[in-house]
């Protein structure tokens, strides 16, 4: 097992952003946690460059993963948020961070109830469920900007319109947009001990890191804190009785997401993709990620699928619509539906009045309700067939 010094020595071979210096002497590497063959740390980068610097994260991960005695390297890019004018401070998790080495582990097992989400998530590892919550599903995307949060929000509201009791957990801690989408602000109050009461938007219980940290406070997320914060938002919140808890996952398919997918007792995952080829490749990575941890795939949603021209009323397939459907068929994963690129969807989402509530009888709300119905059917199918093997997907990357 390498020591922290060994790890830092290896990491000093990784060049900094713009190929200047190395990430260690530039002071970008966080504290390094080493536990049972796993090495966990984060690299601080400017928030606006996080996506562009993904290769840097991968390079750091690779050099550490290659070290003798290392089974897995878990590296997160973290950022200092500008604003507030204060000195950057280390982000505080919701509650005290777990002891080093606890990252990625879950709190002591709770009693899973009935056929709850944790009873059988399709895999052999029994993850404790969340009492009262029947199913937990993840909405994920291979990359940011494909409309994952917009889809999460409208899907949750459509599930509610279909008669289910629904909650939303915003696990996209780097850019929590659920508070804005549901038009909710405020601080969750403690109900007893460590348990917080979620806030509510349009009748849906919502919990987001956006409620717990000050947007103006510059913050640095340490890898293990990410896991710890999400675990707490899942288990130390009074969700009450829910049919479905919809989790808005952070974008991407890195190890942080993988660890999360592993820790949350998921009944299934929905992948959101745009029709462009690149996004589809990313969607495939997302599918692969859930397959790795034996989480059933509920299906793919094609977002910004086609453009309905408000002037001429014609439909334009500007992005090569239909790619996701073909891909889903090829991979043997259910295709859940296509959502058009539409100004009304954008404007209502951005204004915190999602189209499913602002125009519940309109064509877009109907599309989301149809998708919700298919998602419900898939959850049921997986529940009844709990021992069904995960779909046999061959991933070509
Ligand atoms: P992600 O969570 O994948 O980063 P968001 O849900 O934040 O993406 O969406 C990114 C932007 O795209 C937002 O401004 C949102 O309003 C817009 N958007 C999402 N879906 C659609 C759609 N179907 N039509 C038009 N705009 C959309």
Short mmCIF file of C-alpha atoms and ligand atoms in Angstrom, two decimals:
data_model
loop_
_atom_site.label_atom_id
_atom_site.label_comp_id
_atom_site.label_asym_id
_atom_site.label_seq_id
_atom_site.Cartn_x
_atom_site.Cartn_y
_atom_site.Cartn_z
CA UNK A 1 0.00 0.00 0.00
CA UNK A 2 1.56 3.34 -0.99
CA UNK A 3 1.87 6.22 1.45
CA UNK A 4 0.52 9.72 0.86
CA UNK A 5 4.03 10.85 0.03
CA UNK A 6 4.31 8.10 -2.61
CA UNK A 7 1.03 9.21 -4.14
CA UNK A 8 2.06 12.87 -4.17
CA UNK A 9 5.38 11.93 -5.75
CA UNK A 10 3.54 10.17 -8.59
CA UNK A 11 1.10 13.04 -8.92
CA UNK A 12 3.94 15.52 -9.30
CA UNK A 13 4.44 13.96 -12.74
CA UNK A 14 1.06 15.32 -13.83
CA UNK A 15 1.30 18.71 -15.47
CA UNK A 16 -1.00 21.50 -14.32
CA UNK A 17 -3.65 23.21 -16.43
CA UNK A 18 -2.12 24.77 -19.56
CA UNK A 19 0.84 22.42 -19.07
CA UNK A 20 2.46 24.71 -16.54
CA UNK A 21 4.23 23.26 -13.53
CA UNK A 22 2.72 20.17 -11.91
CA UNK A 23 -0.49 19.74 -9.97
CA UNK A 24 1.27 19.10 -6.66
CA UNK A 25 3.59 22.10 -6.63
CA UNK A 26 0.75 24.27 -7.88
CA UNK A 27 -1.10 23.27 -4.69
CA UNK A 28 -4.09 21.87 -6.54
CA UNK A 29 -4.18 18.45 -4.89
CA UNK A 30 -6.33 18.06 -1.81
CA UNK A 31 -5.53 15.89 1.15
CA UNK A 32 -5.05 12.32 -0.01
CA UNK A 33 -7.14 9.63 1.67
CA UNK A 34 -5.91 6.07 1.43
CA UNK A 35 -8.06 3.20 2.56
CA UNK A 36 -8.12 -0.47 1.66
CA UNK A 37 -6.45 -0.11 -1.69
CA UNK A 38 -8.48 2.97 -2.60
CA UNK A 39 -6.86 6.35 -3.04
CA UNK A 40 -9.18 9.34 -2.93
CA UNK A 41 -8.40 12.98 -3.52
CA UNK A 42 -9.53 15.98 -5.47
CA UNK A 43 -7.93 18.53 -7.74
CA UNK A 44 -9.01 22.14 -7.55
CA UNK A 45 -9.71 23.86 -10.86
CA UNK A 46 -11.64 26.99 -11.80
CA UNK A 47 -15.35 26.12 -11.99
CA UNK A 48 -15.68 27.31 -15.57
CA UNK A 49 -12.85 25.05 -16.72
CA UNK A 50 -14.03 21.85 -15.05
CA UNK A 51 -15.28 20.23 -18.22
CA UNK A 52 -12.26 21.21 -20.27
CA UNK A 53 -9.90 19.88 -17.59
CA UNK A 54 -11.47 16.44 -17.42
CA UNK A 55 -8.35 14.96 -19.16
CA UNK A 56 -6.30 16.31 -16.26
CA UNK A 57 -8.50 14.39 -13.81
CA UNK A 58 -8.14 11.25 -15.88
CA UNK A 59 -4.36 11.64 -16.10
CA UNK A 60 -4.10 11.96 -12.31
CA UNK A 61 -6.35 8.95 -11.87
CA UNK A 62 -4.28 6.89 -14.28
CA UNK A 63 -0.91 7.54 -12.63
CA UNK A 64 -2.27 6.65 -9.19
CA UNK A 65 -4.26 3.64 -10.38
CA UNK A 66 -1.05 2.21 -11.87
CA UNK A 67 0.80 2.28 -8.52
CA UNK A 68 1.41 -1.08 -6.90
CA UNK A 69 -1.09 -1.80 -4.15
CA UNK A 70 -3.71 0.60 -5.51
CA UNK A 71 -6.95 -1.10 -6.50
CA UNK A 72 -8.85 2.02 -7.35
CA UNK A 73 -8.16 5.73 -7.62
CA UNK A 74 -11.09 8.05 -7.09
CA UNK A 75 -10.35 11.56 -8.24
CA UNK A 76 -12.81 14.43 -8.33
CA UNK A 77 -12.36 17.85 -9.84
CA UNK A 78 -13.47 20.46 -7.38
CA UNK A 79 -13.79 24.14 -7.84
CA UNK A 80 -13.67 27.32 -5.92
CA UNK A 81 -16.79 29.29 -6.53
CA UNK A 82 -16.13 32.92 -7.05
CA UNK A 83 -18.29 35.47 -5.35
CA UNK A 84 -18.84 36.77 -1.88
CA UNK A 85 -15.39 38.25 -2.01
CA UNK A 86 -14.17 36.15 0.90
CA UNK A 87 -11.27 33.81 1.02
CA UNK A 88 -12.04 30.44 -0.49
CA UNK A 89 -12.95 28.12 2.30
CA UNK A 90 -13.13 24.42 2.41
CA UNK A 91 -16.65 23.27 1.69
CA UNK A 92 -18.37 21.92 4.72
CA UNK A 93 -20.43 18.84 4.29
CA UNK A 94 -23.95 18.92 5.65
CA UNK A 95 -22.68 17.23 8.78
CA UNK A 96 -19.14 16.45 9.84
CA UNK A 97 -17.27 14.57 7.16
CA UNK A 98 -16.77 10.86 7.72
CA UNK A 99 -13.45 9.70 9.01
CA UNK A 100 -10.83 9.16 6.35
CA UNK A 101 -11.51 5.91 4.66
CA UNK A 102 -15.22 6.11 5.25
CA UNK A 103 -15.75 7.76 1.92
CA UNK A 104 -17.97 5.66 -0.19
CA UNK A 105 -19.34 3.68 2.67
CA UNK A 106 -22.89 4.04 3.88
CA UNK A 107 -24.03 4.64 7.42
CA UNK A 108 -24.96 1.68 9.61
CA UNK A 109 -27.64 -0.34 7.86
CA UNK A 110 -31.16 0.88 8.41
CA UNK A 111 -34.13 -1.36 8.33
CA UNK A 112 -35.16 -1.71 4.69
CA UNK A 113 -38.91 -1.80 4.50
CA UNK A 114 -40.89 -4.32 2.49
CA UNK A 115 -40.09 -4.45 -1.17
CA UNK A 116 -38.31 -1.12 -0.77
CA UNK A 117 -35.75 0.18 -3.14
CA UNK A 118 -32.93 -1.44 -1.31
CA UNK A 119 -34.49 -4.86 -1.14
CA UNK A 120 -33.13 -5.77 -4.50
CA UNK A 121 -31.60 -3.30 -6.85
CA UNK A 122 -30.81 -5.89 -9.42
CA UNK A 123 -27.39 -6.64 -8.01
CA UNK A 124 -26.03 -9.04 -5.49
CA UNK A 125 -24.94 -6.36 -3.03
CA UNK A 126 -27.84 -5.61 -0.71
CA UNK A 127 -27.88 -1.87 -0.09
CA UNK A 128 -30.03 -0.65 2.76
CA UNK A 129 -33.18 1.04 1.51
CA UNK A 130 -34.62 4.31 2.76
CA UNK A 131 -37.55 3.61 5.08
CA UNK A 132 -40.86 4.62 3.54
CA UNK A 133 -39.42 5.09 0.05
CA UNK A 134 -40.60 2.39 -2.33
CA UNK A 135 -38.31 3.07 -5.28
CA UNK A 136 -35.34 5.30 -5.90
CA UNK A 137 -34.49 6.05 -9.50
CA UNK A 138 -31.57 8.01 -10.94
CA UNK A 139 -31.68 10.40 -13.86
CA UNK A 140 -28.25 10.57 -15.41
CA UNK A 141 -26.45 11.86 -18.47
CA UNK A 142 -23.00 11.29 -19.87
CA UNK A 143 -22.31 15.00 -19.97
CA UNK A 144 -23.73 18.31 -18.80
CA UNK A 145 -26.10 20.56 -20.68
CA UNK A 146 -28.28 17.87 -22.23
CA UNK A 147 -31.30 18.86 -20.13
CA UNK A 148 -30.92 16.27 -17.39
CA UNK A 149 -32.20 18.52 -14.58
CA UNK A 150 -35.05 19.86 -16.70
CA UNK A 151 -36.03 16.28 -17.47
CA UNK A 152 -35.71 15.21 -13.82
CA UNK A 153 -38.02 18.01 -12.74
CA UNK A 154 -40.67 17.44 -15.39
CA UNK A 155 -40.49 13.67 -15.01
CA UNK A 156 -41.01 13.97 -11.25
CA UNK A 157 -44.01 16.26 -11.75
CA UNK A 158 -45.42 13.95 -14.41
CA UNK A 159 -45.07 10.96 -12.07
CA UNK A 160 -47.00 12.98 -9.51
CA UNK A 161 -49.65 13.85 -12.10
CA UNK A 162 -49.94 10.09 -12.69
CA UNK A 163 -50.91 9.70 -9.05
CA UNK A 164 -47.63 8.86 -7.33
CA UNK A 165 -46.08 10.40 -4.22
CA UNK A 166 -42.78 11.78 -5.41
CA UNK A 167 -39.62 13.31 -3.98
CA UNK A 168 -36.56 14.74 -5.70
CA UNK A 169 -33.00 14.53 -4.43
CA UNK A 170 -30.65 16.90 -6.20
CA UNK A 171 -27.34 15.06 -6.18
CA UNK A 172 -25.88 17.38 -8.79
CA UNK A 173 -23.96 19.13 -6.07
CA UNK A 174 -21.60 20.97 -8.40
CA UNK A 175 -24.45 22.82 -10.04
CA UNK A 176 -27.67 22.26 -8.12
CA UNK A 177 -30.50 23.50 -10.32
CA UNK A 178 -33.45 21.76 -8.66
CA UNK A 179 -34.16 24.70 -6.28
CA UNK A 180 -34.52 27.01 -9.30
CA UNK A 181 -36.57 24.53 -11.32
CA UNK A 182 -39.02 23.98 -8.45
CA UNK A 183 -38.90 27.60 -7.41
CA UNK A 184 -38.02 26.81 -3.82
CA UNK A 185 -35.67 28.62 -1.53
CA UNK A 186 -35.01 28.42 2.19
CA UNK A 187 -33.21 26.23 4.64
CA UNK A 188 -34.42 22.77 5.59
CA UNK A 189 -35.22 22.76 9.32
CA UNK A 190 -34.14 19.94 11.60
CA UNK A 191 -37.08 17.81 12.76
CA UNK A 192 -35.28 15.61 15.24
CA UNK A 193 -31.60 15.18 15.90
CA UNK A 194 -29.80 15.07 12.60
CA UNK A 195 -32.90 14.60 10.47
CA UNK A 196 -33.86 17.50 8.21
CA UNK A 197 -37.27 18.31 6.81
CA UNK A 198 -37.18 18.60 3.01
CA UNK A 199 -38.62 21.66 1.32
CA UNK A 200 -41.57 21.36 -0.99
CA UNK A 201 -42.21 22.61 -4.52
CA UNK A 202 -45.43 21.94 -6.41
CA UNK A 203 -46.31 19.24 -3.87
CA UNK A 204 -42.98 17.45 -4.31
CA UNK A 205 -40.50 17.05 -1.48
CA UNK A 206 -37.14 18.34 -2.60
CA UNK A 207 -33.69 18.26 -1.10
CA UNK A 208 -30.67 19.91 -2.61
CA UNK A 209 -27.21 20.99 -1.60
CA UNK A 210 -28.35 24.35 -2.96
CA UNK A 211 -30.45 24.76 0.21
CA UNK A 212 -27.57 23.98 2.51
CA UNK A 213 -24.67 25.99 1.21
CA UNK A 214 -24.53 29.65 0.55
CA UNK A 215 -24.22 30.27 -3.17
CA UNK A 216 -21.96 33.19 -2.42
CA UNK A 217 -19.58 31.14 -0.32
CA UNK A 218 -16.56 30.05 -2.31
CA UNK A 219 -16.23 26.36 -1.78
CA UNK A 220 -14.07 23.41 -2.54
CA UNK A 221 -15.62 19.99 -2.65
CA UNK A 222 -13.38 17.21 -1.48
CA UNK A 223 -14.14 13.87 -3.12
CA UNK A 224 -15.15 12.06 0.08
CA UNK A 225 -17.41 14.95 1.05
CA UNK A 226 -19.41 14.51 -2.10
CA UNK A 227 -20.29 10.98 -1.14
CA UNK A 228 -20.89 11.97 2.46
CA UNK A 229 -23.18 14.89 1.53
CA UNK A 230 -25.26 12.78 -0.82
CA UNK A 231 -25.53 9.95 1.67
CA UNK A 232 -26.80 12.41 4.25
CA UNK A 233 -29.29 14.00 1.90
CA UNK A 234 -30.59 10.53 1.20
CA UNK A 235 -30.71 9.12 4.71
CA UNK A 236 -30.95 12.07 7.07
CA UNK A 237 -33.97 13.67 5.50
CA UNK A 238 -37.54 13.06 6.50
CA UNK A 239 -38.77 11.83 3.13
CA UNK A 240 -41.86 10.20 4.61
CA UNK A 241 -43.83 7.75 2.47
CA UNK A 242 -42.89 8.08 -1.18
CA UNK A 243 -43.64 5.92 -4.17
CA UNK A 244 -40.64 7.26 -6.05
CA UNK A 245 -37.62 9.32 -5.12
CA UNK A 246 -36.04 10.75 -8.26
CA UNK A 247 -32.32 11.49 -7.98
CA UNK A 248 -30.78 14.11 -10.27
CA UNK A 249 -27.27 12.70 -10.66
CA UNK A 250 -24.22 14.84 -11.30
CA UNK A 251 -23.40 14.77 -15.04
CA UNK A 252 -20.70 12.46 -16.27
CA UNK A 253 -19.63 8.91 -15.79
CA UNK A 254 -16.54 9.25 -13.65
CA UNK A 255 -15.75 7.34 -10.52
CA UNK A 256 -17.59 9.80 -8.29
CA UNK A 257 -20.80 8.97 -10.15
CA UNK A 258 -19.97 5.30 -10.14
CA UNK A 259 -19.43 5.32 -6.39
CA UNK A 260 -22.71 7.11 -5.95
CA UNK A 261 -24.57 4.70 -8.15
CA UNK A 262 -23.06 2.00 -6.00
CA UNK A 263 -24.06 3.56 -2.70
CA UNK A 264 -27.60 4.61 -3.44
CA UNK A 265 -30.06 1.70 -3.43
CA UNK A 266 -31.32 2.35 -6.95
CA UNK A 267 -34.32 0.59 -8.43
CA UNK A 268 -33.20 1.77 -11.85
CA UNK A 269 -31.69 4.50 -13.96
CA UNK A 270 -32.95 6.73 -16.74
CA UNK A 271 -30.43 8.16 -19.19
CA UNK A 272 -31.04 11.53 -20.84
CA UNK A 273 -29.32 12.18 -24.13
CA UNK A 274 -29.53 14.61 -27.01
CA UNK A 275 -29.58 13.09 -30.48
CA UNK A 276 -26.13 14.25 -31.48
CA UNK A 277 -23.64 11.47 -31.95
CA UNK A 278 -21.29 12.76 -29.31
CA UNK A 279 -23.97 12.89 -26.69
CA UNK A 280 -24.99 9.37 -27.64
CA UNK A 281 -21.48 8.10 -27.08
CA UNK A 282 -21.64 9.73 -23.67
CA UNK A 283 -25.03 8.14 -23.03
CA UNK A 284 -23.48 4.77 -23.75
CA UNK A 285 -20.88 5.46 -21.07
CA UNK A 286 -23.75 6.21 -18.70
CA UNK A 287 -25.41 2.92 -19.53
CA UNK A 288 -22.16 1.12 -18.99
CA UNK A 289 -21.67 2.78 -15.62
CA UNK A 290 -24.99 1.51 -14.28
CA UNK A 291 -24.42 -1.89 -15.81
CA UNK A 292 -21.14 -2.13 -13.88
CA UNK A 293 -22.99 -1.78 -10.59
CA UNK A 294 -25.93 -3.96 -11.66
CA UNK A 295 -28.52 -1.18 -11.63
CA UNK A 296 -31.38 -1.93 -14.05
CA UNK A 297 -31.70 0.50 -16.94
CA UNK A 298 -35.21 1.86 -17.15
CA UNK A 299 -34.48 3.43 -20.51
CA UNK A 300 -33.28 6.38 -22.56
CA UNK A 301 -35.01 9.73 -23.09
CA UNK A 302 -34.07 11.75 -26.14
CA UNK A 303 -34.13 15.42 -25.16
CA UNK A 304 -34.04 18.34 -27.60
CA UNK A 305 -35.04 15.69 -30.06
CA UNK A 306 -36.61 17.87 -32.73
CA UNK A 307 -37.56 21.50 -33.15
CA UNK A 308 -41.15 22.58 -33.62
CA UNK A 309 -41.04 25.89 -35.41
CA UNK A 310 -43.32 28.35 -33.61
CA UNK A 311 -43.77 30.34 -36.83
CA UNK A 312 -44.51 27.71 -39.42
CA UNK A 313 -45.57 24.86 -37.12
CA UNK A 314 -43.28 22.48 -39.00
CA UNK A 315 -41.08 19.98 -37.34
CA UNK A 316 -37.35 20.21 -38.01
CA UNK A 317 -35.00 17.44 -37.11
CA UNK A 318 -32.09 19.78 -36.70
CA UNK A 319 -29.95 17.47 -34.61
CA UNK A 320 -30.54 14.27 -36.48
CA UNK A 321 -33.48 13.24 -34.36
CA UNK A 322 -34.04 9.58 -33.58
CA UNK A 323 -30.48 8.65 -32.72
CA UNK A 324 -31.36 7.72 -29.17
CA UNK A 325 -34.24 5.49 -30.25
CA UNK A 326 -32.03 3.55 -32.67
CA UNK A 327 -29.33 3.33 -30.04
CA UNK A 328 -31.76 2.12 -27.38
CA UNK A 329 -33.05 -0.57 -29.74
CA UNK A 330 -29.56 -1.63 -30.60
CA UNK A 331 -28.63 -1.91 -26.94
CA UNK A 332 -31.88 -3.62 -25.96
CA UNK A 333 -32.79 -0.82 -23.53
CA UNK A 334 -36.34 0.62 -23.47
CA UNK A 335 -36.80 3.88 -25.35
CA UNK A 336 -38.89 6.13 -23.13
CA UNK A 337 -39.70 9.00 -25.46
CA UNK A 338 -38.56 12.13 -27.18
CA UNK A 339 -38.88 15.67 -25.91
CA UNK A 340 -38.66 18.49 -28.47
CA UNK A 341 -36.35 21.45 -28.27
CA UNK A 342 -38.84 24.13 -27.42
CA UNK A 343 -38.61 27.65 -26.11
CA UNK A 344 -41.56 27.04 -23.79
CA UNK A 345 -39.70 24.19 -22.08
CA UNK A 346 -36.62 26.33 -21.68
CA UNK A 347 -38.42 29.44 -20.48
CA UNK A 348 -40.69 27.66 -18.03
CA UNK A 349 -37.79 25.66 -16.58
CA UNK A 350 -35.62 28.69 -16.22
CA UNK A 351 -38.48 30.62 -14.59
CA UNK A 352 -39.20 27.85 -12.06
CA UNK A 353 -42.63 27.09 -13.49
CA UNK A 354 -41.97 23.78 -15.29
CA UNK A 355 -44.17 23.12 -18.28
CA UNK A 356 -45.81 20.11 -16.61
CA UNK A 357 -47.38 22.46 -14.04
CA UNK A 358 -47.66 25.69 -16.03
CA UNK A 359 -49.35 24.02 -19.01
CA UNK A 360 -50.56 20.65 -17.69
CA UNK A 361 -52.90 20.12 -20.64
CA UNK A 362 -50.37 21.12 -23.27
CA UNK A 363 -48.50 18.82 -25.64
CA UNK A 364 -45.25 18.93 -23.67
CA UNK A 365 -46.84 17.93 -20.38
CA UNK A 366 -48.45 15.01 -22.23
CA UNK A 367 -45.06 13.88 -23.53
CA UNK A 368 -43.61 13.92 -20.00
CA UNK A 369 -46.63 12.03 -18.62
CA UNK A 370 -46.24 9.36 -21.30
CA UNK A 371 -42.58 9.04 -20.39
CA UNK A 372 -43.54 8.83 -16.70
CA UNK A 373 -46.02 6.05 -17.46
CA UNK A 374 -43.31 4.07 -19.25
CA UNK A 375 -40.90 4.67 -16.37
CA UNK A 376 -43.53 3.41 -13.90
CA UNK A 377 -44.07 0.30 -16.02
CA UNK A 378 -40.33 -0.36 -16.14
CA UNK A 379 -39.98 0.06 -12.37
CA UNK A 380 -42.80 -2.44 -11.89
CA UNK A 381 -41.34 -4.83 -14.40
CA UNK A 382 -37.99 -4.76 -12.64
CA UNK A 383 -39.61 -5.12 -9.24
CA UNK A 384 -41.63 -8.16 -10.25
CA UNK A 385 -38.67 -9.62 -11.98
CA UNK A 386 -36.23 -8.73 -9.23
CA UNK A 387 -33.89 -11.50 -10.11
CA UNK A 388 -33.83 -10.75 -13.77
CA UNK A 389 -30.29 -10.42 -14.99
CA UNK A 390 -29.27 -6.96 -16.12
CA UNK A 391 -29.83 -6.51 -19.86
CA UNK A 392 -27.08 -8.02 -21.83
CA UNK A 393 -25.53 -4.93 -23.32
CA UNK A 394 -22.43 -4.96 -25.38
CA UNK A 395 -20.72 -1.61 -25.12
CA UNK A 396 -18.47 -0.55 -27.95
CA UNK A 397 -16.44 2.44 -27.04
P1 LIG B 1 -28.24 19.57 -17.48
O1 LIG B 1 -28.92 19.25 -16.17
O2 LIG B 1 -28.10 18.37 -18.37
O3 LIG B 1 -26.96 20.33 -17.34
P2 LIG B 1 -30.38 21.52 -17.82
O4 LIG B 1 -31.59 20.75 -17.48
O5 LIG B 1 -29.83 22.48 -16.82
O6 LIG B 1 -29.22 20.53 -18.31
O7 LIG B 1 -30.66 22.25 -19.21
C1 LIG B 1 -29.71 23.09 -19.84
C2 LIG B 1 -30.46 24.22 -20.55
O8 LIG B 1 -31.23 23.65 -21.62
C3 LIG B 1 -31.45 24.96 -19.65
O9 LIG B 1 -31.46 26.33 -19.97
C4 LIG B 1 -32.81 24.32 -20.01
O10 LIG B 1 -33.88 25.22 -19.83
C5 LIG B 1 -32.60 24.00 -21.48
N1 LIG B 1 -33.41 22.85 -21.94
C6 LIG B 1 -33.44 21.61 -21.41
N2 LIG B 1 -34.29 20.82 -22.11
C7 LIG B 1 -34.82 21.60 -23.09
C8 LIG B 1 -35.78 21.39 -24.15
N3 LIG B 1 -36.33 20.20 -24.34
N4 LIG B 1 -36.07 22.45 -24.94
C9 LIG B 1 -35.48 23.67 -24.76
N5 LIG B 1 -34.59 23.93 -23.81
C10 LIG B 1 -34.25 22.92 -22.98
#
